Coordinates of C-alpha atoms and ligand atoms in Angstrom, one line a residue:
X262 CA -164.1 143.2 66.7
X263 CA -165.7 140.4 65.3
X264 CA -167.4 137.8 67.3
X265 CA -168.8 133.7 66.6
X266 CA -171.1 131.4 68.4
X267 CA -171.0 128.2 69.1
X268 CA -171.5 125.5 71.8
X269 CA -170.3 125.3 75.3
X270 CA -168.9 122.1 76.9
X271 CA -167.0 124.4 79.6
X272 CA -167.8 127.8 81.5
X273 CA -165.3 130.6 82.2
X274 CA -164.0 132.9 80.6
X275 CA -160.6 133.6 78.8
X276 CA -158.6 136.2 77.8
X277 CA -155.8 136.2 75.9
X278 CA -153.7 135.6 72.9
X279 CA -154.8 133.1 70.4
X280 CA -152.9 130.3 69.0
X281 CA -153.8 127.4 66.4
X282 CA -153.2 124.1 67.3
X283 CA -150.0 123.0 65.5
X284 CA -151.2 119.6 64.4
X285 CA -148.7 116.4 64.1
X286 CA -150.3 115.4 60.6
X287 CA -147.3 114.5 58.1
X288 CA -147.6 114.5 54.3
X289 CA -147.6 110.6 53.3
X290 CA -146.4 110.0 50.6
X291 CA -147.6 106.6 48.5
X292 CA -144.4 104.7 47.5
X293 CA -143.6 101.2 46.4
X294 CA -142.3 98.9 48.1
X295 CA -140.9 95.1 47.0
X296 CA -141.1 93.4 50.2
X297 CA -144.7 93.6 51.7
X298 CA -144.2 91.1 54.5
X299 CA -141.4 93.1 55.8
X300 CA -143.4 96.0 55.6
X301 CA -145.9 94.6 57.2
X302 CA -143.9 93.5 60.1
X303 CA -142.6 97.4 60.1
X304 CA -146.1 98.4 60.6
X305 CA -146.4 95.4 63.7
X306 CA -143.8 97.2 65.6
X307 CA -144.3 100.6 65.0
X308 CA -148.5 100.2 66.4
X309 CA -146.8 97.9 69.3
X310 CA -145.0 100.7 70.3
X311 CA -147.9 103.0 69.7
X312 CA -149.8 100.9 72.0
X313 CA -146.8 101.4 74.5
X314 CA -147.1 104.8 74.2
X315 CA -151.1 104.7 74.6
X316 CA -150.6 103.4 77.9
X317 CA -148.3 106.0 79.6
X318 CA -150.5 107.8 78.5
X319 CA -153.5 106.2 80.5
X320 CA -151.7 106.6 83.2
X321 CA -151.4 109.8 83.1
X322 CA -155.1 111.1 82.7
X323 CA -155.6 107.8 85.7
X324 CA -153.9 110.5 87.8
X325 CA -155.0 113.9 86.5
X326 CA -158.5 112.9 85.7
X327 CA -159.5 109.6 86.8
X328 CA -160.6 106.2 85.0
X329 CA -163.8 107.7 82.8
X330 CA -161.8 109.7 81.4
X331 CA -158.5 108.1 81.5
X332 CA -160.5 104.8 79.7
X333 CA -159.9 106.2 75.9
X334 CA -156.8 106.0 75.9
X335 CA -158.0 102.2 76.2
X336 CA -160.4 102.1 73.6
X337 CA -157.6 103.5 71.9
X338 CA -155.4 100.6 72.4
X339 CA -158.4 98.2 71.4
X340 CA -158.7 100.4 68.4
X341 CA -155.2 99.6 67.5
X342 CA -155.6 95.4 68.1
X343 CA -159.4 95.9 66.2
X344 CA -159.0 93.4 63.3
X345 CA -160.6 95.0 60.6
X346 CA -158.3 98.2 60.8
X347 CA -155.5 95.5 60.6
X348 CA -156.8 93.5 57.8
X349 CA -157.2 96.4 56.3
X350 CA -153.7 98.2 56.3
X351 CA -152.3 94.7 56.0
X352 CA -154.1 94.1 52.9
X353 CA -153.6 97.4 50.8
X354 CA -149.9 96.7 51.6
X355 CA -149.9 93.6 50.2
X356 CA -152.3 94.1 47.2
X357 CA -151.0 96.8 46.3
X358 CA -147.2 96.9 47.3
X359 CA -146.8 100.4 48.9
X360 CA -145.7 101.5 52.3
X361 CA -147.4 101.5 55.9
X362 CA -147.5 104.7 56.2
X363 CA -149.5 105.5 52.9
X364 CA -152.1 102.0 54.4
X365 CA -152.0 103.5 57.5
X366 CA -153.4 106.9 56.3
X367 CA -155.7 105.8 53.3
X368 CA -157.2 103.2 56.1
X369 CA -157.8 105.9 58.8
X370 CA -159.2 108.2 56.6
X371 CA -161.5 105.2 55.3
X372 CA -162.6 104.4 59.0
X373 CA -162.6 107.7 59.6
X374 CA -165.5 108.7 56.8
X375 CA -167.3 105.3 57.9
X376 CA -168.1 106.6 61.3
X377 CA -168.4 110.5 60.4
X378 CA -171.7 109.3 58.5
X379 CA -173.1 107.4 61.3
X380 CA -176.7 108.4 62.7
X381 CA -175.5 107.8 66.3
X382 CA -174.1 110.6 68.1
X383 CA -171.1 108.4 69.9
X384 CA -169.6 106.6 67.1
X385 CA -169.7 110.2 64.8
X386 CA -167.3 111.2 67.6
X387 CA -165.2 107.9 67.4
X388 CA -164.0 109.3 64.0
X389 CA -161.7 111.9 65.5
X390 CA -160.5 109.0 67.4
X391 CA -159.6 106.6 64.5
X392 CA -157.6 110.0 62.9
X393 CA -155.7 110.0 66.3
X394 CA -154.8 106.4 66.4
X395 CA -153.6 106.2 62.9
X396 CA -151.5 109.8 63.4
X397 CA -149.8 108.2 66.3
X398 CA -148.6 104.8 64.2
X399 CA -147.5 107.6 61.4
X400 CA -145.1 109.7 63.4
X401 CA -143.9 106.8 64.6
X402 CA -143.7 105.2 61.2
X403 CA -141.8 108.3 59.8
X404 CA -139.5 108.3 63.0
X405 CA -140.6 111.5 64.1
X406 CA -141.6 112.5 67.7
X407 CA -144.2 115.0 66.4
X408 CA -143.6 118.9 66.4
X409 CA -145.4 119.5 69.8
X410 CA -147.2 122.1 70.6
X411 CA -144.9 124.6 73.3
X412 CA -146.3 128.1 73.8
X413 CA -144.2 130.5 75.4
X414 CA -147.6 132.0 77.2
X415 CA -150.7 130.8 78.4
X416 CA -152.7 130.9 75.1
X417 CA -156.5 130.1 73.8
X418 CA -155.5 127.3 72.1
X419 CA -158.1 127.2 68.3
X420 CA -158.7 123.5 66.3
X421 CA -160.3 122.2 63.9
X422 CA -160.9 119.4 66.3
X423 CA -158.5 117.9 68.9
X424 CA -157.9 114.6 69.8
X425 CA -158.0 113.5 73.3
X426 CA -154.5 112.3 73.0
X427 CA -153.7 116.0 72.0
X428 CA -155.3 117.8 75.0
X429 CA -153.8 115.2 77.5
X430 CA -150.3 115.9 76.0
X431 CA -150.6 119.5 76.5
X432 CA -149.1 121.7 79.4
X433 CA -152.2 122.8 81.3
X434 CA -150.6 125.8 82.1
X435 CA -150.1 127.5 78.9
X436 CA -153.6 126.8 77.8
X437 CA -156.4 129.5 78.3
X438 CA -159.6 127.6 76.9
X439 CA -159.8 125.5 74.1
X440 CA -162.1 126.4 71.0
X441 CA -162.9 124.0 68.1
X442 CA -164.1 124.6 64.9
X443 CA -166.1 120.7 64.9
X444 CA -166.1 118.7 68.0
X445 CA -169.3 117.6 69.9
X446 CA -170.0 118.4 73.7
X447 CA -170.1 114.4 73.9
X448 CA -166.7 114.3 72.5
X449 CA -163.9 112.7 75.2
X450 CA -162.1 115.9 74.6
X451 CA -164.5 118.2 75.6
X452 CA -165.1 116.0 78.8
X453 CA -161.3 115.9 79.6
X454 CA -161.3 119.7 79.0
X455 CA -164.6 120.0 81.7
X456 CA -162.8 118.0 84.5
X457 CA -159.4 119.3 83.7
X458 CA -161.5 123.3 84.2
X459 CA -160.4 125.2 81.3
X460 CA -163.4 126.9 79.5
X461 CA -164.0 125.0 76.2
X462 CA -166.2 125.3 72.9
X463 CA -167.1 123.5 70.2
X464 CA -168.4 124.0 66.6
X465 CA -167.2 127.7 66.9
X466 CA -166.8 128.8 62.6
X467 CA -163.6 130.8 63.7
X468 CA -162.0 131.6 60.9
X469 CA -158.3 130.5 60.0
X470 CA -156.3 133.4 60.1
X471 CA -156.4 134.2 64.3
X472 CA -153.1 132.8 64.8
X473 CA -151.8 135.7 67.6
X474 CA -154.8 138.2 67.6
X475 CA -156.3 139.2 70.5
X476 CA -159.4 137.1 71.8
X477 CA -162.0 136.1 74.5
X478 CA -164.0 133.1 75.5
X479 CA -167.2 133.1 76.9
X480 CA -167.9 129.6 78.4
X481 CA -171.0 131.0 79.7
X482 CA -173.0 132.0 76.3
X483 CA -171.2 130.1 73.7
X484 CA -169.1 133.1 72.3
X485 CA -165.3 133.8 71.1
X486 CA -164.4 137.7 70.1
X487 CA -161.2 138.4 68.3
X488 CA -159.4 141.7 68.6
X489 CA -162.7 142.9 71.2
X490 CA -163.1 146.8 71.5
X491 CA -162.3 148.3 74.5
X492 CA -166.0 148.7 75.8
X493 CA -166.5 144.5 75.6
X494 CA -162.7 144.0 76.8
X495 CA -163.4 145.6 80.3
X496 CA -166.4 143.8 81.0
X497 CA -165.1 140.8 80.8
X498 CA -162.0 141.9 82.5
X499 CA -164.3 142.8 85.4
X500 CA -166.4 139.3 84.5
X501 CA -162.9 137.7 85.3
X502 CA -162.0 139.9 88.0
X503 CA -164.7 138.3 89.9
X504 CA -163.9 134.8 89.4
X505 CA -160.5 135.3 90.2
X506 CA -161.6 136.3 93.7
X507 CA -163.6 133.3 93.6
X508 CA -160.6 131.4 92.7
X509 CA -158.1 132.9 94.8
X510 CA -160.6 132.2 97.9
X511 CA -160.1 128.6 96.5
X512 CA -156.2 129.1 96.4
X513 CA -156.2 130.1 99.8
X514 CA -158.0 127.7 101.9
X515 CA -157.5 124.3 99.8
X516 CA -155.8 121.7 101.2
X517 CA -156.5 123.0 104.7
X518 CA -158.5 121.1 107.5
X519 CA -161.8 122.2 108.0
X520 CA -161.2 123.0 111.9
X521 CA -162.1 125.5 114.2
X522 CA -159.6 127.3 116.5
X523 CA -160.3 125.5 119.6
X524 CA -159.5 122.3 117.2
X525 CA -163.0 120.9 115.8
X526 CA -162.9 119.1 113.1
X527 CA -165.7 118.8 110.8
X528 CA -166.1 117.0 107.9
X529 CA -166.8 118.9 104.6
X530 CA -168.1 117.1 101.9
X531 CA -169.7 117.3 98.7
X532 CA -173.3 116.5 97.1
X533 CA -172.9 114.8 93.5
X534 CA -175.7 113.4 91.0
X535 CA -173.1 111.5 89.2
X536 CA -169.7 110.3 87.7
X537 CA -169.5 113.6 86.3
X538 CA -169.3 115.8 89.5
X539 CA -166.9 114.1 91.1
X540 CA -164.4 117.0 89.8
X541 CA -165.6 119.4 91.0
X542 CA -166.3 117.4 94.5
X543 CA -162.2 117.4 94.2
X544 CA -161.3 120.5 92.6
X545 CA -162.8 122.4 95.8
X546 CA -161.1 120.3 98.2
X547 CA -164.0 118.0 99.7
X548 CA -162.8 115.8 102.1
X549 CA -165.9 113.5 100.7
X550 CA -169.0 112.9 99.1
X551 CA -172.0 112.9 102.0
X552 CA -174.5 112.6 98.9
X553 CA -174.8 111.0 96.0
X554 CA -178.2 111.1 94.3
X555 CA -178.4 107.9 92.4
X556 CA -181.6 108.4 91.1
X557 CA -180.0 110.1 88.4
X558 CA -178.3 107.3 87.0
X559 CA -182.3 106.4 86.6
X560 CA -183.3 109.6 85.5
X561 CA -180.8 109.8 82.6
X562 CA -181.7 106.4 81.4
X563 CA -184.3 104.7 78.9
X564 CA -184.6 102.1 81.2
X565 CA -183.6 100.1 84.4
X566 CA -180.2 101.3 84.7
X567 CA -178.5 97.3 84.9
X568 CA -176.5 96.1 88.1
X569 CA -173.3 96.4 85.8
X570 CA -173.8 100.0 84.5
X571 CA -174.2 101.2 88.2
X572 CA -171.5 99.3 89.4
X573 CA -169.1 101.0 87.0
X574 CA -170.6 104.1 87.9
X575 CA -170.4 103.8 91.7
X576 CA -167.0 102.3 91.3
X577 CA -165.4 104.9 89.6
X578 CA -166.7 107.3 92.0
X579 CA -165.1 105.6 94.5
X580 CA -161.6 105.0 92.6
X581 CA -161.7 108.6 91.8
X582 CA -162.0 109.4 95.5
X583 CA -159.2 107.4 96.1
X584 CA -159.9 106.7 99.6
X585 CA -162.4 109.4 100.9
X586 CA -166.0 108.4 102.4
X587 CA -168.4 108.5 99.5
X588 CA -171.8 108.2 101.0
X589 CA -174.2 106.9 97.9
X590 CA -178.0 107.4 98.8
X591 CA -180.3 104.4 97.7
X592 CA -182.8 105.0 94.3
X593 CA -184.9 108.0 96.0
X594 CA -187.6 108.3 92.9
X595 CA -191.3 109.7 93.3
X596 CA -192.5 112.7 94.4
X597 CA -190.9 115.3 92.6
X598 CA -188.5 112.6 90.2
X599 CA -190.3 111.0 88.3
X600 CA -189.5 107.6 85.5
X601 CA -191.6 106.7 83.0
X602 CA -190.4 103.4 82.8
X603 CA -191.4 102.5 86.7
X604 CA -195.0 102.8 85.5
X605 CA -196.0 104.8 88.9
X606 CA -199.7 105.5 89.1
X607 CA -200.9 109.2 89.3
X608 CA -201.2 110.1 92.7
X609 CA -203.2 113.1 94.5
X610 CA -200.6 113.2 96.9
X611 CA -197.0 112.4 95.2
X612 CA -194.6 113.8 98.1
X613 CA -196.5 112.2 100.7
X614 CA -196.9 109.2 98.5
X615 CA -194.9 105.7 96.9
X616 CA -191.1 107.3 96.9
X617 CA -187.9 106.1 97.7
X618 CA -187.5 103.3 100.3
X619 CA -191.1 102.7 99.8
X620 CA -190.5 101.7 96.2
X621 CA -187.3 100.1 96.8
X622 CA -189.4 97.6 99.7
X623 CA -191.9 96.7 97.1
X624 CA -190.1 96.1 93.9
X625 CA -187.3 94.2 95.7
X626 CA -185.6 93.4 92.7
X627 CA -184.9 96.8 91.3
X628 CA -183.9 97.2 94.9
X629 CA -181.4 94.2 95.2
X630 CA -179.5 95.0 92.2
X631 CA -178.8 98.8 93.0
X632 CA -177.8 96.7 96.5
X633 CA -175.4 94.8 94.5
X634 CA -173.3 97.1 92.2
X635 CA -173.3 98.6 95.6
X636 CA -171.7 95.9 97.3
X637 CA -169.4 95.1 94.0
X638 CA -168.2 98.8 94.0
X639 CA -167.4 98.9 97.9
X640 CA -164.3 97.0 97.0
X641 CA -163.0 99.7 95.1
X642 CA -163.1 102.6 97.7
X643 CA -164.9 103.9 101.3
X644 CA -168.5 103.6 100.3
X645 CA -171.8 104.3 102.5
X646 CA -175.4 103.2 101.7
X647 CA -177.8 105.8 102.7
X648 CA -181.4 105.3 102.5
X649 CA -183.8 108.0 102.2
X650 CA -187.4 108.8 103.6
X651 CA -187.1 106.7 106.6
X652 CA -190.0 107.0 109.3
X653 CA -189.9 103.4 111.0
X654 CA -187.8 101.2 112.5
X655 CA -189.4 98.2 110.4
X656 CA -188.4 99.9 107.2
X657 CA -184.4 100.3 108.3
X658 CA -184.8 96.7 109.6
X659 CA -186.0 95.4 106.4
X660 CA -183.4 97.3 104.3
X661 CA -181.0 95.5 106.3
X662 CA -182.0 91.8 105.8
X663 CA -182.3 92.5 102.0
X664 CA -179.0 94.0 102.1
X665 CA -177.7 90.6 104.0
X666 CA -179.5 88.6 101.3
X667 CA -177.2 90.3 98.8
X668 CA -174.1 90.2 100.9
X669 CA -174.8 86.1 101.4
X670 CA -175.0 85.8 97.8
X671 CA -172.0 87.7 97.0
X672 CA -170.0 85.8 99.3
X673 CA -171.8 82.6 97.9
X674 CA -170.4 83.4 94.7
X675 CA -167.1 84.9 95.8
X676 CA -167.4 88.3 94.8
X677 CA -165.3 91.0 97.1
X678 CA -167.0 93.5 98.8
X679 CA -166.8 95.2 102.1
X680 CA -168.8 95.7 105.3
X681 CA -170.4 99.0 103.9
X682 CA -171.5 101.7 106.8
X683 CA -175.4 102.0 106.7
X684 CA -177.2 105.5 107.8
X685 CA -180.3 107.1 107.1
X686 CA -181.5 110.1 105.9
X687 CA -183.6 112.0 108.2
X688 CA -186.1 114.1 106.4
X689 CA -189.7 113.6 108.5
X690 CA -190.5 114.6 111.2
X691 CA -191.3 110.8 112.4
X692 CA -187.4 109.9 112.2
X693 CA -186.6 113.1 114.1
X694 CA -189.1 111.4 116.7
X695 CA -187.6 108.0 116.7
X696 CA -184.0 108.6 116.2
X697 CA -182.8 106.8 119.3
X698 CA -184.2 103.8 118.0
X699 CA -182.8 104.6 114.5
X700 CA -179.0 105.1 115.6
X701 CA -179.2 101.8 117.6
X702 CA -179.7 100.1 114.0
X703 CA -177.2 102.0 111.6
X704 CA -174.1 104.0 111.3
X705 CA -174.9 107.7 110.5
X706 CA -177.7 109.7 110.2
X707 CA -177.3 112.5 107.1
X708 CA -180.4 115.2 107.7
X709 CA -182.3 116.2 104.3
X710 CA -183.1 119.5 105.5
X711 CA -185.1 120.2 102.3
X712 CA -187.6 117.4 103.1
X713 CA -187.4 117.9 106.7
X714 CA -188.6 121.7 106.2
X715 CA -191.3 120.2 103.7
X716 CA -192.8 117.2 106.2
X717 CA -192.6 119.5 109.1
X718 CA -194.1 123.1 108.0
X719 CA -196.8 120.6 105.5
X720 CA -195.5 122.6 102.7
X721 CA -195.2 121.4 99.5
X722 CA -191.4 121.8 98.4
X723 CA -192.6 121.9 94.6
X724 CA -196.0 124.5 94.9
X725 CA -194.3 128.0 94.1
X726 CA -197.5 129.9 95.8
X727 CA -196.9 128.9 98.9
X728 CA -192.9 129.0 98.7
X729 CA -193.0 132.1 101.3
X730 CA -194.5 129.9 103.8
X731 CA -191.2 127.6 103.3
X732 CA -188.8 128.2 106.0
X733 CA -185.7 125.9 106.6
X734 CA -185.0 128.3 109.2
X735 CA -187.8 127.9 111.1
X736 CA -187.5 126.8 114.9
X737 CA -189.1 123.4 114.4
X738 CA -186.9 122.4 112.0
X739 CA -183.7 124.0 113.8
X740 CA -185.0 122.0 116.9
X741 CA -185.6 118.7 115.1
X742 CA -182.0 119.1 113.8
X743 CA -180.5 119.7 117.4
X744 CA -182.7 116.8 118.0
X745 CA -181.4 114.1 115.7
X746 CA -177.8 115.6 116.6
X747 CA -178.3 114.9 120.0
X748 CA -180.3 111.1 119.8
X749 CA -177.2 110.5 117.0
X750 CA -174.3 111.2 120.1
X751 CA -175.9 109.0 122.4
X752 CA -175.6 106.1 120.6
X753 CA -172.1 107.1 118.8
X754 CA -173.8 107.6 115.5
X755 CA -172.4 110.6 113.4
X756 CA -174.7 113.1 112.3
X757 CA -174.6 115.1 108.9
X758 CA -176.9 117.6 107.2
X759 CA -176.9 117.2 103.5
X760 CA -180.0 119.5 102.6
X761 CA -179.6 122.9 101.1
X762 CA -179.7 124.3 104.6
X763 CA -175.9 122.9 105.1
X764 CA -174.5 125.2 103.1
X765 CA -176.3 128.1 104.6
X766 CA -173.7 130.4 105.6
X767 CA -175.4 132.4 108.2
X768 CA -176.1 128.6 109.9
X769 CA -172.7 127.1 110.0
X770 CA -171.2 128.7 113.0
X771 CA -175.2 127.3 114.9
X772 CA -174.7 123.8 113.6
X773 CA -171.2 123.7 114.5
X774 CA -172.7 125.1 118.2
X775 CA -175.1 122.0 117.7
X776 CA -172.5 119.4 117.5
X777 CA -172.5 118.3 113.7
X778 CA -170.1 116.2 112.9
X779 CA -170.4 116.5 109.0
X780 CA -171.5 119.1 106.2
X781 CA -172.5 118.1 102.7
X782 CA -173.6 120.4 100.1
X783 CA -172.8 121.8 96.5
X784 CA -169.0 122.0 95.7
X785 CA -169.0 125.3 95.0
X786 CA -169.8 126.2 99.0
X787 CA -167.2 124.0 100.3
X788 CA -164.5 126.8 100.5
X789 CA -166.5 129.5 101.4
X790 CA -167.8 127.4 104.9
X791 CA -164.4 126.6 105.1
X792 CA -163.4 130.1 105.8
X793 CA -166.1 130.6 108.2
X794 CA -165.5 127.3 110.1
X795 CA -161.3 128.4 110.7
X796 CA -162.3 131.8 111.8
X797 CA -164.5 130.2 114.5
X798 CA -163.8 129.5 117.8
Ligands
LIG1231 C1 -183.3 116.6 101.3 O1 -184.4 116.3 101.3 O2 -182.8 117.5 102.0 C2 -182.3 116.0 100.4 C3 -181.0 116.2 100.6 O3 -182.7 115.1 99.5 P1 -183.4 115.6 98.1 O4 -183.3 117.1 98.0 O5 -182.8 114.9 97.0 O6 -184.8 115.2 98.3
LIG1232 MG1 -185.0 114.4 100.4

């Protein structure tokens, strides 16, 4: 047995034969040609057609794995127009009378090395994509259709690298994991392989000669074994054992309704922290996204994440739900989350101090344009705005005109958006208190069971020495939930729990008793409260 380590971009685990990617790459010759403007013009028409071919190919990854990830096969295309690569190819035909095929390879490989040697991370992996592009205007060049890569068995599929075009082009089927020998976890392929849920690596030093041995990938730790002894082979037969079960739970119960047997529905949905967990948010079947922390678009930034940046982000969100409620929570920063960049002061008292709404009331600005990719994005899809720590009715009622202010600018200026549901999170004990009041002014109430527990028991949700003292079940903060539930119904606003607590399975079949109308939690706990819901009466 011999084992290599390298870098996850996907967990899981494979086991099976191993195959090496056949790759398309011809042997180009240099030859001379007499008439360079005709060869020129052949070169036109065979990257048109490429560029044809690019796009059916966008379409296709639109569909299996939404816009982010469908957009390369667009940067491809602009790769293709870009006018340096053109003037290039264009000019070693002519200066030097030889065919496109040799300028198309000699000027990849150029712009290939260019952006290998980069310092920044992004363009170093834009060099497997200038290799793709000029591959593709090759086989076309050289008439061919490319050998293809058709595996008689699901196989884990070895590269030296693979182009997204390549993994998009491949029967999903037949492919156990992927494992490459250079590729970075940044790289578009090992993104498409993450939402597409086959276990990848990259920068694995498996040798060359595995073609048809025996192997297994562990997504988890990083590691590939070929021909595995007997000892390593059953444990991860059993490791795979167990997520099979997990996977034939999945099988089972996806596209069911969530619904009781007297008939309730209820409203499973998913909690994301960004573009990226949106596949999973379908893969398990969510019927939509009750929380989406947008603070992370801040966290994971350098600075002010602009209006444009989170409108692409909340936009593709929605496109990707196609349709389904996706309820985005406004910035909730402070406390626990904290930016350098918003220059908060040092506080005694952080959870109980400037966080969320607060923030959002007094730096209006950042406030307004989080408000307006908001707005922008609602066009797209079915989002909600959420706004978290509420505790009066002022701060809802303020919320609101700034969100009018936005709306009457957008319309000023003609841009579409839609009349977006408003709710609130309930997580003190104050909204619990007011929430008659509260449903009167907004849509839904969603209740942040984590705060709620925090606010209520005065227990800090960060201080580990008193975590035993932190109870979500505790009766105050089961009553305050029957309480908001209750204060929701009466004014026909729906009520959600979005907390930890939601996905409590020993809880479901109480809330359900309660009258909850929506559950939001982790993806991975959709299915499994699922189950429990259908076998309820
Ligand atoms: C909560 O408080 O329950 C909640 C969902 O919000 P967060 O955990 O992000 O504070
Ligand atoms: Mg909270």
């Amino acid at each position: 047995m011999e084992q290599f380590k390298g870098k996850s971009a996907f967990q899981g685990i494979a086991i099976g034969k191993i195959a090496e990617m056949v790759k398309d790459s011809k042997v180009v010759r240099r030859e001379h040609v007499e008439d360079a403007e005709a060869e020129i013009k052949r070169y036109h028409e065979a990257k048109d057609r490429a560029i044809t071919e690019l796009q059916g190919l966008y379409d296709k990854a639109l569909k299996e794995v939404g816009e982010t990830h469908a957009q390369i096969f667009e940067v491809h295309q602009m790769m293709l127009e870009d006018d340096d690569y053109n003037d290039s190819i264009e000019n070693i035909i002519k200066s030097q009378l030889v065919n496109a095929e040799y300028a198309v390879a000699t000027t990849g490989d150029n712009f290939a090395e260019t952006f290998a040697a980069m310092e920044d991370d992004y363009m170093r992996a834009r060099s497997a994509d200038v290799k793709d592009i000029s591959e593709r205007v090759i086989t076309d060049l050289s008439g061919g259709q490319g050998t293809g890569n058709v595996f008689t068995e699901p196989v884990i599929l070895v590269a030296d690298d693979l182009a997204p075009s390549e993994t998009v082009q491949l029967d999903k089927s037949k492919v156990l994991a992927f494992v490459t020998r250079e590729g970075s976890t940044n790289s578009h392929t090992a993104i498409l392989a993450r939402t597409m849920n086959i276990p990848a690596l990259v920068q694995v030093p498996v040798p060359k000669d595995v073609e048809g041995k025996m192997g297994i990938v562990d997504g988890f730790t990083g590691t590939v074994y070929i021909d595995p002894d007997e000892d390593t082979l059953t444990k991860y037969q059993m490791q795979q054992d167990k997520e099979k079960e997990k996977k034939a739970l999945l099988a089972e119960l996806k596209g069911k309704d969530t619904v009781t047997k007297s008939g309730r529905k209820i409203k499973l949905y998913g909690n994301i922290g960004g573009v990226g967990d949106v596949g999973f948010v379908l893969e398990n079947d969510a019927a939509g996204i009750g929380l989406f922390r947008s603070e992370f678009l801040y966290l994971q930034s350098d600075g002010y994440p602009t209006e444009e940046e989170q409108f692409k982000a909340y936009r593709t969100v929605a496109e990707m739900m196609a349709g389904k409620e996706v309820v985005i929570r406004t910035l909730d920063i402070g406390a626990d989350k904290q930016i350098d960049y918003f220059n908060l002061d040092h506080e005694a008292n952080p959870a109980l101090g400037f966080r969320a709404i607060r923030i959002c009331l007094d730096r209006v600005d950042v406030f307004k344009t989080q408000l307006r990719a908001l707005y922008r994005a609602s066009a797209f899809g079915n989002i909600d705005i959420m706004l978290p720590m509420i505790t009066s009715v002022w701060e809802v009622e303020k919320s609101k005109e700034i969100m009018k202010e936005v709306r009457d600018d957008l319309s000023a200026h003609q841009i579409p958006f839609k009349d977006v549901p408003v709710g609130v999170m309930i997580e003190t004990p104050a909204a619990v208190m007011i929430a008659d009041e509260l449903a009167e002014l907004v849509d839904f109430f969603s209740i942040g069971t984590n705060d709620l527990t925090q606010y209520t028991e005065a227990i800090d949700r960060q201080n580990q020495k008193i975590e035993r003292y932190f109870n979500p079940h505790h009766p105050a903060v089961l009553r305050e939930i029957q309480m908001t539930i209750d204060a929701g119904h009466r004014h026909n606003t729906w009520v959600g729990i979005c907390g930890e607590l939601g996905a409590d399975p020993t809880l479901t079949e109480t809330f359900i008793k309660m009258g909850i109308d929506e559950l939001s939690m982790s993806p991975s706990s959709i299915l499994p409260v699922r189950k429990i819901i259908r076998e309820m009466d």
